[in-house]
Amino acid sequence: GEELFNGRIRGKYEDLSRQLSRLPECKIKVAYEAGPCGFWLYDRLIEAGIETIVVPPSLIPLETGNKVKTDKRDSRKLAKLLSKGMLKKVYVLSEAEREKRELVRTRRQLVEHKSDVARQIKSKLLFHGIEVPIADKQHWGKKFMEWLRAIELKQKVMKTALNKLIELYEYLREAIKELTKEMLELSREAEYKEKVALLKTVPGIGTLTAMEIILELSEIERFKTSEELSSYLGLTPSEYSSGGHIRQGRITRCGNKRIRSALVESSWILISRDRVMRQKYEFIKYRRGAKYN
């Protein structure tokens, strides 16, 4: 319960290490929030023999009625909760696993970026009243890209703006192809080959999705039950129950959104190809009050 130090430390490991060295012969525990800085600090502290946990911000206990949030207050709160053993921790992958996972995450980022650019191109065509003469199913194919490049616009600057978006779209498409090739080569390695083959037996899951699931989850054995895995993926329903009233809402969406997105994409493929699952989907859709044309 005794506070020895409270102050600002620069974001350099050397400064933190210097501060910790002032506590000789003490058993030190460190906690910090998961965020954009990743796990390099975790690696350095563990290497130095210091017990460290990375805390998911969404699972830090909240103080009802406290409307003031500052870094100083947050750090003191983390220290107190850590001393009482009340903090949850995220599972930290090894450095090698994190490096391979970056391949999957970068590809998904580029895919999302490519979709954004496609929407920007469509928006520009709509804004200038340019009608697309090709069927939707042919969009973004070779013929469609040739048609885009051949569009005549009154102003040269407008044509330049459109061409830059087209060039960006084609660049992203080629970059995604290269990363896809890398992922397919990685999937054939002995470490992943059997796991990928097993996941591909699930209808709707292909090689790329299988690799994304494997690299994001890493050691799936750490989940003792399917309920634990569902909770980690944010697929369990939210609940607001009191007394004899049980109210369940939408899924919590707390956890790994990348795997959740991959599973949703696979589900769409599944219901488009499996008649029984399509019927099940239509039943759920009807029960949830969806409107039909």
mmCIF file with all atom_site columns, N, CA, C and O in Angstrom, residues 121 125 140-153 159 162-167 169-171 173:
data_model
loop_
_atom_site.group_PDB
_atom_site.id
_atom_site.type_symbol
_atom_site.label_atom_id
_atom_site.label_alt_id
_atom_site.label_comp_id
_atom_site.label_asym_id
_atom_site.label_entity_id
_atom_site.label_seq_id
_atom_site.pdbx_PDB_ins_code
_atom_site.Cartn_x
_atom_site.Cartn_y
_atom_site.Cartn_z
_atom_site.occupancy
_atom_site.B_iso_or_equiv
_atom_site.pdbx_formal_charge
_atom_site.auth_seq_id
_atom_site.auth_comp_id
_atom_site.auth_asym_id
_atom_site.auth_atom_id
_atom_site.pdbx_PDB_model_num
ATOM 1   N N  . ILE A 1 121 ? -13.470 5.717  -55.935 1.00 0.00 ? 121 ILE A N  1
ATOM 2   C CA . ILE A 1 121 ? -13.612 5.792  -57.394 1.00 0.00 ? 121 ILE A CA 1
ATOM 3   C C  . ILE A 1 121 ? -15.088 5.793  -57.782 1.00 0.00 ? 121 ILE A C  1
ATOM 4   O O  . ILE A 1 121 ? -15.541 6.597  -58.608 1.00 0.00 ? 121 ILE A O  1
ATOM 5   N N  . LEU A 1 125 ? -17.288 8.771  -59.731 1.00 0.00 ? 125 LEU A N  1
ATOM 6   C CA . LEU A 1 125 ? -18.101 8.547  -60.923 1.00 0.00 ? 125 LEU A CA 1
ATOM 7   C C  . LEU A 1 125 ? -19.533 9.025  -60.695 1.00 0.00 ? 125 LEU A C  1
ATOM 8   O O  . LEU A 1 125 ? -20.145 9.670  -61.561 1.00 0.00 ? 125 LEU A O  1
ATOM 9   N N  . TRP A 1 140 ? -14.284 -4.264 -61.493 1.00 0.00 ? 140 TRP A N  1
ATOM 10  C CA . TRP A 1 140 ? -12.901 -4.375 -61.065 1.00 0.00 ? 140 TRP A CA 1
ATOM 11  C C  . TRP A 1 140 ? -12.137 -5.508 -61.763 1.00 0.00 ? 140 TRP A C  1
ATOM 12  O O  . TRP A 1 140 ? -11.053 -5.863 -61.350 1.00 0.00 ? 140 TRP A O  1
ATOM 13  N N  . GLY A 1 141 ? -12.741 -6.022 -62.836 1.00 0.00 ? 141 GLY A N  1
ATOM 14  C CA . GLY A 1 141 ? -12.015 -6.966 -63.673 1.00 0.00 ? 141 GLY A CA 1
ATOM 15  C C  . GLY A 1 141 ? -11.227 -6.213 -64.740 1.00 0.00 ? 141 GLY A C  1
ATOM 16  O O  . GLY A 1 141 ? -11.148 -4.984 -64.749 1.00 0.00 ? 141 GLY A O  1
ATOM 17  N N  . LYS A 1 142 ? -10.630 -6.935 -65.677 1.00 0.00 ? 142 LYS A N  1
ATOM 18  C CA . LYS A 1 142 ? -9.787  -6.329 -66.706 1.00 0.00 ? 142 LYS A CA 1
ATOM 19  C C  . LYS A 1 142 ? -10.573 -5.352 -67.572 1.00 0.00 ? 142 LYS A C  1
ATOM 20  O O  . LYS A 1 142 ? -10.131 -4.230 -67.841 1.00 0.00 ? 142 LYS A O  1
ATOM 21  N N  . LYS A 1 143 ? -11.804 -5.761 -67.990 1.00 0.00 ? 143 LYS A N  1
ATOM 22  C CA . LYS A 1 143 ? -12.618 -4.908 -68.861 1.00 0.00 ? 143 LYS A CA 1
ATOM 23  C C  . LYS A 1 143 ? -13.031 -3.626 -68.137 1.00 0.00 ? 143 LYS A C  1
ATOM 24  O O  . LYS A 1 143 ? -13.024 -2.541 -68.726 1.00 0.00 ? 143 LYS A O  1
ATOM 25  N N  . PHE A 1 144 ? -13.370 -3.770 -66.874 1.00 0.00 ? 144 PHE A N  1
ATOM 26  C CA . PHE A 1 144 ? -13.815 -2.602 -66.112 1.00 0.00 ? 144 PHE A CA 1
ATOM 27  C C  . PHE A 1 144 ? -12.682 -1.606 -65.931 1.00 0.00 ? 144 PHE A C  1
ATOM 28  O O  . PHE A 1 144 ? -12.880 -0.392 -66.048 1.00 0.00 ? 144 PHE A O  1
ATOM 29  N N  . MET A 1 145 ? -11.462 -2.103 -65.649 1.00 0.00 ? 145 MET A N  1
ATOM 30  C CA . MET A 1 145 ? -10.319 -1.217 -65.466 1.00 0.00 ? 145 MET A CA 1
ATOM 31  C C  . MET A 1 145 ? -9.974  -0.500 -66.776 1.00 0.00 ? 145 MET A C  1
ATOM 32  O O  . MET A 1 145 ? -9.618  0.688  -66.773 1.00 0.00 ? 145 MET A O  1
ATOM 33  N N  . GLU A 1 146 ? -10.108 -1.211 -67.902 1.00 0.00 ? 146 GLU A N  1
ATOM 34  C CA . GLU A 1 146 ? -9.860  -0.576 -69.212 1.00 0.00 ? 146 GLU A CA 1
ATOM 35  C C  . GLU A 1 146 ? -10.883 0.520  -69.472 1.00 0.00 ? 146 GLU A C  1
ATOM 36  O O  . GLU A 1 146 ? -10.556 1.587  -69.999 1.00 0.00 ? 146 GLU A O  1
ATOM 37  N N  . TRP A 1 147 ? -12.138 0.267  -69.096 1.00 0.00 ? 147 TRP A N  1
ATOM 38  C CA . TRP A 1 147 ? -13.195 1.268  -69.271 1.00 0.00 ? 147 TRP A CA 1
ATOM 39  C C  . TRP A 1 147 ? -12.932 2.495  -68.397 1.00 0.00 ? 147 TRP A C  1
ATOM 40  O O  . TRP A 1 147 ? -13.121 3.631  -68.837 1.00 0.00 ? 147 TRP A O  1
ATOM 41  N N  . LEU A 1 148 ? -12.468 2.242  -67.158 1.00 0.00 ? 148 LEU A N  1
ATOM 42  C CA . LEU A 1 148 ? -12.172 3.351  -66.251 1.00 0.00 ? 148 LEU A CA 1
ATOM 43  C C  . LEU A 1 148 ? -11.096 4.259  -66.826 1.00 0.00 ? 148 LEU A C  1
ATOM 44  O O  . LEU A 1 148 ? -11.212 5.491  -66.807 1.00 0.00 ? 148 LEU A O  1
ATOM 45  N N  . ARG A 1 149 ? -10.026 3.643  -67.346 1.00 0.00 ? 149 ARG A N  1
ATOM 46  C CA . ARG A 1 149 ? -8.911  4.428  -67.871 1.00 0.00 ? 149 ARG A CA 1
ATOM 47  C C  . ARG A 1 149 ? -9.291  5.206  -69.137 1.00 0.00 ? 149 ARG A C  1
ATOM 48  O O  . ARG A 1 149 ? -8.677  6.221  -69.463 1.00 0.00 ? 149 ARG A O  1
ATOM 49  N N  . ALA A 1 150 ? -10.322 4.704  -69.864 1.00 0.00 ? 150 ALA A N  1
ATOM 50  C CA . ALA A 1 150 ? -10.725 5.334  -71.130 1.00 0.00 ? 150 ALA A CA 1
ATOM 51  C C  . ALA A 1 150 ? -11.765 6.434  -70.951 1.00 0.00 ? 150 ALA A C  1
ATOM 52  O O  . ALA A 1 150 ? -12.164 7.069  -71.928 1.00 0.00 ? 150 ALA A O  1
ATOM 53  N N  . ILE A 1 151 ? -12.211 6.668  -69.730 1.00 0.00 ? 151 ILE A N  1
ATOM 54  C CA . ILE A 1 151 ? -13.234 7.695  -69.479 1.00 0.00 ? 151 ILE A CA 1
ATOM 55  C C  . ILE A 1 151 ? -12.712 9.072  -69.894 1.00 0.00 ? 151 ILE A C  1
ATOM 56  O O  . ILE A 1 151 ? -11.599 9.461  -69.549 1.00 0.00 ? 151 ILE A O  1
ATOM 57  N N  . GLU A 1 152 ? -13.532 9.800  -70.649 1.00 0.00 ? 152 GLU A N  1
ATOM 58  C CA . GLU A 1 152 ? -13.175 11.154 -71.071 1.00 0.00 ? 152 GLU A CA 1
ATOM 59  C C  . GLU A 1 152 ? -13.848 12.163 -70.146 1.00 0.00 ? 152 GLU A C  1
ATOM 60  O O  . GLU A 1 152 ? -15.065 12.098 -69.919 1.00 0.00 ? 152 GLU A O  1
ATOM 61  N N  . LEU A 1 153 ? -13.070 13.081 -69.594 1.00 0.00 ? 153 LEU A N  1
ATOM 62  C CA . LEU A 1 153 ? -13.594 14.120 -68.727 1.00 0.00 ? 153 LEU A CA 1
ATOM 63  C C  . LEU A 1 153 ? -13.262 15.497 -69.305 1.00 0.00 ? 153 LEU A C  1
ATOM 64  O O  . LEU A 1 153 ? -12.246 15.660 -69.997 1.00 0.00 ? 153 LEU A O  1
ATOM 65  N N  . LYS A 1 159 ? -9.485  14.404 -64.744 1.00 0.00 ? 159 LYS A N  1
ATOM 66  C CA . LYS A 1 159 ? -8.949  13.156 -65.290 1.00 0.00 ? 159 LYS A CA 1
ATOM 67  C C  . LYS A 1 159 ? -7.712  12.717 -64.511 1.00 0.00 ? 159 LYS A C  1
ATOM 68  O O  . LYS A 1 159 ? -7.531  11.523 -64.225 1.00 0.00 ? 159 LYS A O  1
ATOM 69  N N  . LEU A 1 162 ? -8.784  11.219 -61.147 1.00 0.00 ? 162 LEU A N  1
ATOM 70  C CA . LEU A 1 162 ? -9.325  9.862  -61.314 1.00 0.00 ? 162 LEU A CA 1
ATOM 71  C C  . LEU A 1 162 ? -8.221  8.858  -61.615 1.00 0.00 ? 162 LEU A C  1
ATOM 72  O O  . LEU A 1 162 ? -8.195  7.755  -61.059 1.00 0.00 ? 162 LEU A O  1
ATOM 73  N N  . ASN A 1 163 ? -7.285  9.245  -62.472 1.00 0.00 ? 163 ASN A N  1
ATOM 74  C CA . ASN A 1 163 ? -6.191  8.330  -62.841 1.00 0.00 ? 163 ASN A CA 1
ATOM 75  C C  . ASN A 1 163 ? -5.323  7.966  -61.644 1.00 0.00 ? 163 ASN A C  1
ATOM 76  O O  . ASN A 1 163 ? -4.847  6.829  -61.530 1.00 0.00 ? 163 ASN A O  1
ATOM 77  N N  . LYS A 1 164 ? -5.102  8.931  -60.736 1.00 0.00 ? 164 LYS A N  1
ATOM 78  C CA . LYS A 1 164 ? -4.300  8.658  -59.546 1.00 0.00 ? 164 LYS A CA 1
ATOM 79  C C  . LYS A 1 164 ? -4.974  7.622  -58.648 1.00 0.00 ? 164 LYS A C  1
ATOM 80  O O  . LYS A 1 164 ? -4.308  6.754  -58.073 1.00 0.00 ? 164 LYS A O  1
ATOM 81  N N  . LEU A 1 165 ? -6.290  7.703  -58.540 1.00 0.00 ? 165 LEU A N  1
ATOM 82  C CA . LEU A 1 165 ? -7.017  6.704  -57.751 1.00 0.00 ? 165 LEU A CA 1
ATOM 83  C C  . LEU A 1 165 ? -6.949  5.336  -58.421 1.00 0.00 ? 165 LEU A C  1
ATOM 84  O O  . LEU A 1 165 ? -6.813  4.310  -57.741 1.00 0.00 ? 165 LEU A O  1
ATOM 85  N N  . ILE A 1 166 ? -7.046  5.310  -59.751 1.00 0.00 ? 166 ILE A N  1
ATOM 86  C CA . ILE A 1 166 ? -6.950  4.044  -60.488 1.00 0.00 ? 166 ILE A CA 1
ATOM 87  C C  . ILE A 1 166 ? -5.564  3.423  -60.294 1.00 0.00 ? 166 ILE A C  1
ATOM 88  O O  . ILE A 1 166 ? -5.435  2.214  -60.056 1.00 0.00 ? 166 ILE A O  1
ATOM 89  N N  . GLU A 1 167 ? -4.522  4.255  -60.381 1.00 0.00 ? 167 GLU A N  1
ATOM 90  C CA . GLU A 1 167 ? -3.153  3.769  -60.183 1.00 0.00 ? 167 GLU A CA 1
ATOM 91  C C  . GLU A 1 167 ? -2.973  3.209  -58.766 1.00 0.00 ? 167 GLU A C  1
ATOM 92  O O  . GLU A 1 167 ? -2.327  2.169  -58.578 1.00 0.00 ? 167 GLU A O  1
ATOM 93  N N  . TYR A 1 169 ? -5.322  1.985  -56.828 1.00 0.00 ? 169 TYR A N  1
ATOM 94  C CA . TYR A 1 169 ? -6.079  0.728  -56.743 1.00 0.00 ? 169 TYR A CA 1
ATOM 95  C C  . TYR A 1 169 ? -5.276  -0.424 -57.343 1.00 0.00 ? 169 TYR A C  1
ATOM 96  O O  . TYR A 1 169 ? -5.164  -1.505 -56.751 1.00 0.00 ? 169 TYR A O  1
ATOM 97  N N  . GLU A 1 170 ? -4.685  -0.210 -58.507 1.00 0.00 ? 170 GLU A N  1
ATOM 98  C CA . GLU A 1 170 ? -3.924  -1.272 -59.180 1.00 0.00 ? 170 GLU A CA 1
ATOM 99  C C  . GLU A 1 170 ? -2.651  -1.615 -58.401 1.00 0.00 ? 170 GLU A C  1
ATOM 100 O O  . GLU A 1 170 ? -2.250  -2.782 -58.347 1.00 0.00 ? 170 GLU A O  1
ATOM 101 N N  . TYR A 1 171 ? -2.023  -0.593 -57.803 1.00 0.00 ? 171 TYR A N  1
ATOM 102 C CA . TYR A 1 171 ? -0.836  -0.845 -56.982 1.00 0.00 ? 171 TYR A CA 1
ATOM 103 C C  . TYR A 1 171 ? -1.186  -1.726 -55.783 1.00 0.00 ? 171 TYR A C  1
ATOM 104 O O  . TYR A 1 171 ? -0.479  -2.696 -55.466 1.00 0.00 ? 171 TYR A O  1
ATOM 105 N N  . ARG A 1 173 ? -3.702  -3.748 -55.498 1.00 0.00 ? 173 ARG A N  1
ATOM 106 C CA . ARG A 1 173 ? -4.068  -5.084 -55.959 1.00 0.00 ? 173 ARG A CA 1
ATOM 107 C C  . ARG A 1 173 ? -2.834  -5.952 -56.185 1.00 0.00 ? 173 ARG A C  1
ATOM 108 O O  . ARG A 1 173 ? -2.805  -7.126 -55.813 1.00 0.00 ? 173 ARG A O  1
#
